């Protein structure tokens, strides 16, 4: 288990895909994750962690999925199944409510929104790694959607690039308990230094906040 102390000088909070389509009532994908997300209070936990990270003066980064635009994918020679689904559903359609940040997750001034990822990893073909390095970030706390795709792919890629990663298991969600189990119990323990609860991360961030105030 990694040390659950987070130096704000080298730690960033990474929020993955907080789109209305995913985590708002009325979103295109919300009905598919609602049962799991409500069972573990995923969205309220995400909100609590974002607030705590800001209070602790952690830098906040957003890794957002590509928003569908007309013409996307049509001339691609090869397209991954997950991308084909996004194409069919017009997931996170640009210019629509579903493709906007859920209001509680709008980036604050100075927070970084990385370029949109086309598949699952927040790092692949984006500027996320560059932004993290430019801000001196070596450790990541990861929350958001969906556990077995974007969260897992981003965590794996982060580990490959040398980041120390903490995943908050009740601030992520998925389409089924089985998928959550595969991601959190089988796959991500190979790459994340810590997989913790919201309660644990809030306690650690409260210490960071106290230290920030003291200095």
Short mmCIF file of N, CA and C in Angstrom, two decimals, residues 130-202:
data_model
loop_
_atom_site.label_atom_id
_atom_site.label_comp_id
_atom_site.label_asym_id
_atom_site.label_seq_id
_atom_site.Cartn_x
_atom_site.Cartn_y
_atom_site.Cartn_z
N UNK A 130 2.04 15.84 -20.91
CA UNK A 130 2.77 17.09 -20.99
C UNK A 130 2.30 18.07 -19.93
N UNK A 131 0.99 18.22 -19.79
CA UNK A 131 0.45 19.16 -18.80
C UNK A 131 0.85 18.76 -17.38
N UNK A 132 0.75 17.47 -17.07
CA UNK A 132 1.14 17.00 -15.73
C UNK A 132 2.62 17.29 -15.47
N UNK A 133 3.46 16.97 -16.43
CA UNK A 133 4.91 17.19 -16.25
C UNK A 133 5.23 18.68 -16.12
N UNK A 134 4.57 19.50 -16.92
CA UNK A 134 4.82 20.95 -16.86
C UNK A 134 4.42 21.53 -15.51
N UNK A 135 3.47 20.88 -14.84
CA UNK A 135 3.04 21.35 -13.53
C UNK A 135 3.75 20.62 -12.39
N UNK A 136 4.72 19.76 -12.73
CA UNK A 136 5.50 19.07 -11.70
C UNK A 136 4.76 17.97 -10.97
N UNK A 137 3.76 17.39 -11.63
CA UNK A 137 2.94 16.37 -10.98
C UNK A 137 3.49 14.98 -11.22
N UNK A 138 3.70 14.23 -10.13
CA UNK A 138 4.22 12.86 -10.20
C UNK A 138 3.22 11.84 -9.67
N UNK A 139 2.28 12.30 -8.86
CA UNK A 139 1.30 11.41 -8.24
C UNK A 139 -0.09 11.83 -8.66
N UNK A 140 -0.96 10.85 -8.88
CA UNK A 140 -2.32 11.13 -9.33
C UNK A 140 -3.34 10.44 -8.43
N UNK A 141 -4.42 11.15 -8.15
CA UNK A 141 -5.62 10.58 -7.55
C UNK A 141 -6.66 10.57 -8.67
N UNK A 142 -7.21 9.40 -8.97
CA UNK A 142 -8.08 9.27 -10.14
C UNK A 142 -9.51 8.93 -9.73
N UNK A 143 -10.46 9.70 -10.29
CA UNK A 143 -11.89 9.45 -10.07
C UNK A 143 -12.61 9.62 -11.41
N UNK A 144 -13.83 9.06 -11.51
CA UNK A 144 -14.63 9.29 -12.71
C UNK A 144 -15.16 8.02 -13.34
N UNK A 145 -15.37 8.08 -14.64
CA UNK A 145 -16.05 7.03 -15.39
C UNK A 145 -15.22 6.56 -16.58
N UNK A 146 -15.41 5.36 -17.05
CA UNK A 146 -16.04 4.17 -16.50
C UNK A 146 -14.92 3.25 -16.02
N UNK A 147 -15.13 2.51 -14.94
CA UNK A 147 -14.04 1.79 -14.29
C UNK A 147 -13.25 0.88 -15.22
N UNK A 148 -13.94 0.03 -16.01
CA UNK A 148 -13.20 -0.99 -16.77
C UNK A 148 -12.71 -0.48 -18.13
N UNK A 149 -13.06 0.76 -18.50
CA UNK A 149 -12.57 1.30 -19.77
C UNK A 149 -11.67 2.50 -19.51
N UNK A 150 -12.24 3.70 -19.45
CA UNK A 150 -11.40 4.90 -19.36
C UNK A 150 -10.56 4.97 -18.08
N UNK A 151 -11.13 4.58 -16.95
CA UNK A 151 -10.35 4.63 -15.71
C UNK A 151 -9.20 3.63 -15.78
N UNK A 152 -9.50 2.40 -16.10
CA UNK A 152 -8.45 1.38 -16.16
C UNK A 152 -7.39 1.72 -17.20
N UNK A 153 -7.80 2.12 -18.39
CA UNK A 153 -6.83 2.44 -19.45
C UNK A 153 -5.94 3.61 -19.05
N UNK A 154 -6.54 4.60 -18.41
CA UNK A 154 -5.77 5.78 -17.99
C UNK A 154 -4.80 5.42 -16.87
N UNK A 155 -5.24 4.61 -15.93
CA UNK A 155 -4.37 4.19 -14.82
C UNK A 155 -3.20 3.35 -15.33
N UNK A 156 -3.47 2.43 -16.24
CA UNK A 156 -2.40 1.61 -16.83
C UNK A 156 -1.37 2.49 -17.52
N UNK A 157 -1.85 3.42 -18.32
CA UNK A 157 -0.97 4.29 -19.09
C UNK A 157 -0.15 5.17 -18.14
N UNK A 158 -0.81 5.66 -17.09
CA UNK A 158 -0.10 6.48 -16.10
C UNK A 158 1.05 5.71 -15.47
N UNK A 159 0.78 4.45 -15.12
CA UNK A 159 1.83 3.62 -14.52
C UNK A 159 2.98 3.40 -15.50
N UNK A 160 2.64 3.17 -16.78
CA UNK A 160 3.67 2.99 -17.80
C UNK A 160 4.56 4.24 -17.91
N UNK A 161 3.96 5.41 -17.71
CA UNK A 161 4.70 6.67 -17.83
C UNK A 161 5.42 7.06 -16.55
N UNK A 162 5.25 6.26 -15.49
CA UNK A 162 6.02 6.50 -14.27
C UNK A 162 5.28 7.24 -13.17
N UNK A 163 3.99 7.45 -13.31
CA UNK A 163 3.23 8.12 -12.25
C UNK A 163 2.86 7.14 -11.14
N UNK A 164 2.77 7.66 -9.93
CA UNK A 164 2.22 6.91 -8.81
C UNK A 164 0.72 7.21 -8.78
N UNK A 165 -0.10 6.16 -8.79
CA UNK A 165 -1.54 6.36 -8.95
C UNK A 165 -2.34 5.80 -7.79
N UNK A 166 -3.29 6.61 -7.32
CA UNK A 166 -4.30 6.18 -6.36
C UNK A 166 -5.66 6.23 -7.05
N UNK A 167 -6.43 5.15 -6.95
CA UNK A 167 -7.79 5.11 -7.49
C UNK A 167 -8.76 5.10 -6.31
N UNK A 168 -9.80 5.92 -6.41
CA UNK A 168 -10.82 5.95 -5.36
C UNK A 168 -11.99 5.07 -5.82
N UNK A 169 -12.12 3.91 -5.18
CA UNK A 169 -13.01 2.87 -5.72
C UNK A 169 -14.50 3.17 -5.62
N UNK A 170 -14.89 4.04 -4.69
CA UNK A 170 -16.30 4.41 -4.63
C UNK A 170 -16.54 5.81 -5.21
N UNK A 171 -15.59 6.26 -6.04
CA UNK A 171 -15.77 7.47 -6.84
C UNK A 171 -15.56 7.14 -8.32
N UNK A 172 -15.77 5.85 -8.63
CA UNK A 172 -15.84 5.38 -10.01
C UNK A 172 -17.09 4.50 -10.11
N UNK A 173 -17.55 4.26 -11.34
CA UNK A 173 -18.72 3.41 -11.52
C UNK A 173 -18.59 2.64 -12.81
N UNK A 174 -19.53 1.73 -13.06
CA UNK A 174 -19.46 0.88 -14.25
C UNK A 174 -20.86 0.38 -14.57
N UNK A 175 -20.94 -0.43 -15.61
CA UNK A 175 -22.24 -0.92 -16.07
C UNK A 175 -22.77 -2.10 -15.26
N UNK A 176 -21.88 -2.76 -14.52
CA UNK A 176 -22.32 -3.89 -13.71
C UNK A 176 -21.35 -4.11 -12.57
N UNK A 177 -21.80 -4.84 -11.55
CA UNK A 177 -20.92 -5.19 -10.44
C UNK A 177 -19.76 -6.06 -10.92
N UNK A 178 -20.04 -6.91 -11.89
CA UNK A 178 -19.01 -7.79 -12.44
C UNK A 178 -17.88 -6.98 -13.09
N UNK A 179 -18.24 -5.95 -13.82
CA UNK A 179 -17.23 -5.10 -14.46
C UNK A 179 -16.44 -4.33 -13.41
N UNK A 180 -17.13 -3.86 -12.37
CA UNK A 180 -16.43 -3.16 -11.28
C UNK A 180 -15.42 -4.10 -10.62
N UNK A 181 -15.85 -5.33 -10.37
CA UNK A 181 -14.96 -6.31 -9.74
C UNK A 181 -13.73 -6.56 -10.61
N UNK A 182 -13.95 -6.76 -11.90
CA UNK A 182 -12.82 -7.03 -12.81
C UNK A 182 -11.82 -5.87 -12.80
N UNK A 183 -12.34 -4.65 -12.85
CA UNK A 183 -11.47 -3.48 -12.89
C UNK A 183 -10.74 -3.26 -11.57
N UNK A 184 -11.50 -3.28 -10.47
CA UNK A 184 -10.95 -2.86 -9.18
C UNK A 184 -10.25 -3.98 -8.40
N UNK A 185 -10.67 -5.21 -8.62
CA UNK A 185 -10.11 -6.32 -7.85
C UNK A 185 -9.09 -7.15 -8.64
N UNK A 186 -9.20 -7.15 -9.96
CA UNK A 186 -8.32 -8.01 -10.76
C UNK A 186 -7.29 -7.20 -11.55
N UNK A 187 -7.75 -6.20 -12.28
CA UNK A 187 -6.84 -5.51 -13.21
C UNK A 187 -6.07 -4.35 -12.61
N UNK A 188 -6.77 -3.38 -12.03
CA UNK A 188 -6.06 -2.18 -11.58
C UNK A 188 -5.10 -2.37 -10.42
N UNK A 189 -5.27 -3.38 -9.56
CA UNK A 189 -4.25 -3.57 -8.51
C UNK A 189 -2.85 -3.81 -9.07
N UNK A 190 -2.75 -4.17 -10.33
CA UNK A 190 -1.44 -4.34 -10.95
C UNK A 190 -0.77 -3.01 -11.28
N UNK A 191 -1.54 -1.94 -11.32
CA UNK A 191 -1.02 -0.66 -11.80
C UNK A 191 -1.17 0.48 -10.80
N UNK A 192 -2.22 0.46 -10.01
CA UNK A 192 -2.43 1.51 -9.02
C UNK A 192 -1.71 1.15 -7.73
N UNK A 193 -0.97 2.10 -7.19
CA UNK A 193 -0.27 1.85 -5.92
C UNK A 193 -1.24 1.73 -4.76
N UNK A 194 -2.40 2.38 -4.90
CA UNK A 194 -3.41 2.30 -3.85
C UNK A 194 -4.80 2.37 -4.48
N UNK A 195 -5.70 1.55 -3.95
CA UNK A 195 -7.11 1.62 -4.32
C UNK A 195 -7.86 1.80 -3.01
N UNK A 196 -8.43 2.99 -2.83
CA UNK A 196 -8.92 3.40 -1.52
C UNK A 196 -10.37 3.87 -1.59
N UNK A 197 -10.94 4.14 -0.43
CA UNK A 197 -12.31 4.65 -0.35
C UNK A 197 -12.29 6.18 -0.31
N UNK A 198 -13.44 6.75 -0.55
CA UNK A 198 -13.58 8.20 -0.44
C UNK A 198 -13.25 8.66 0.98
N UNK A 199 -13.71 7.91 1.96
CA UNK A 199 -13.41 8.26 3.36
C UNK A 199 -11.90 8.37 3.59
N UNK A 200 -11.15 7.39 3.06
CA UNK A 200 -9.70 7.40 3.23
C UNK A 200 -9.04 8.57 2.52
N UNK A 201 -9.48 8.86 1.30
CA UNK A 201 -8.85 9.96 0.56
C UNK A 201 -9.20 11.30 1.17
N UNK A 202 -10.42 11.45 1.67
CA UNK A 202 -10.80 12.72 2.31
C UNK A 202 -9.99 12.95 3.59
#
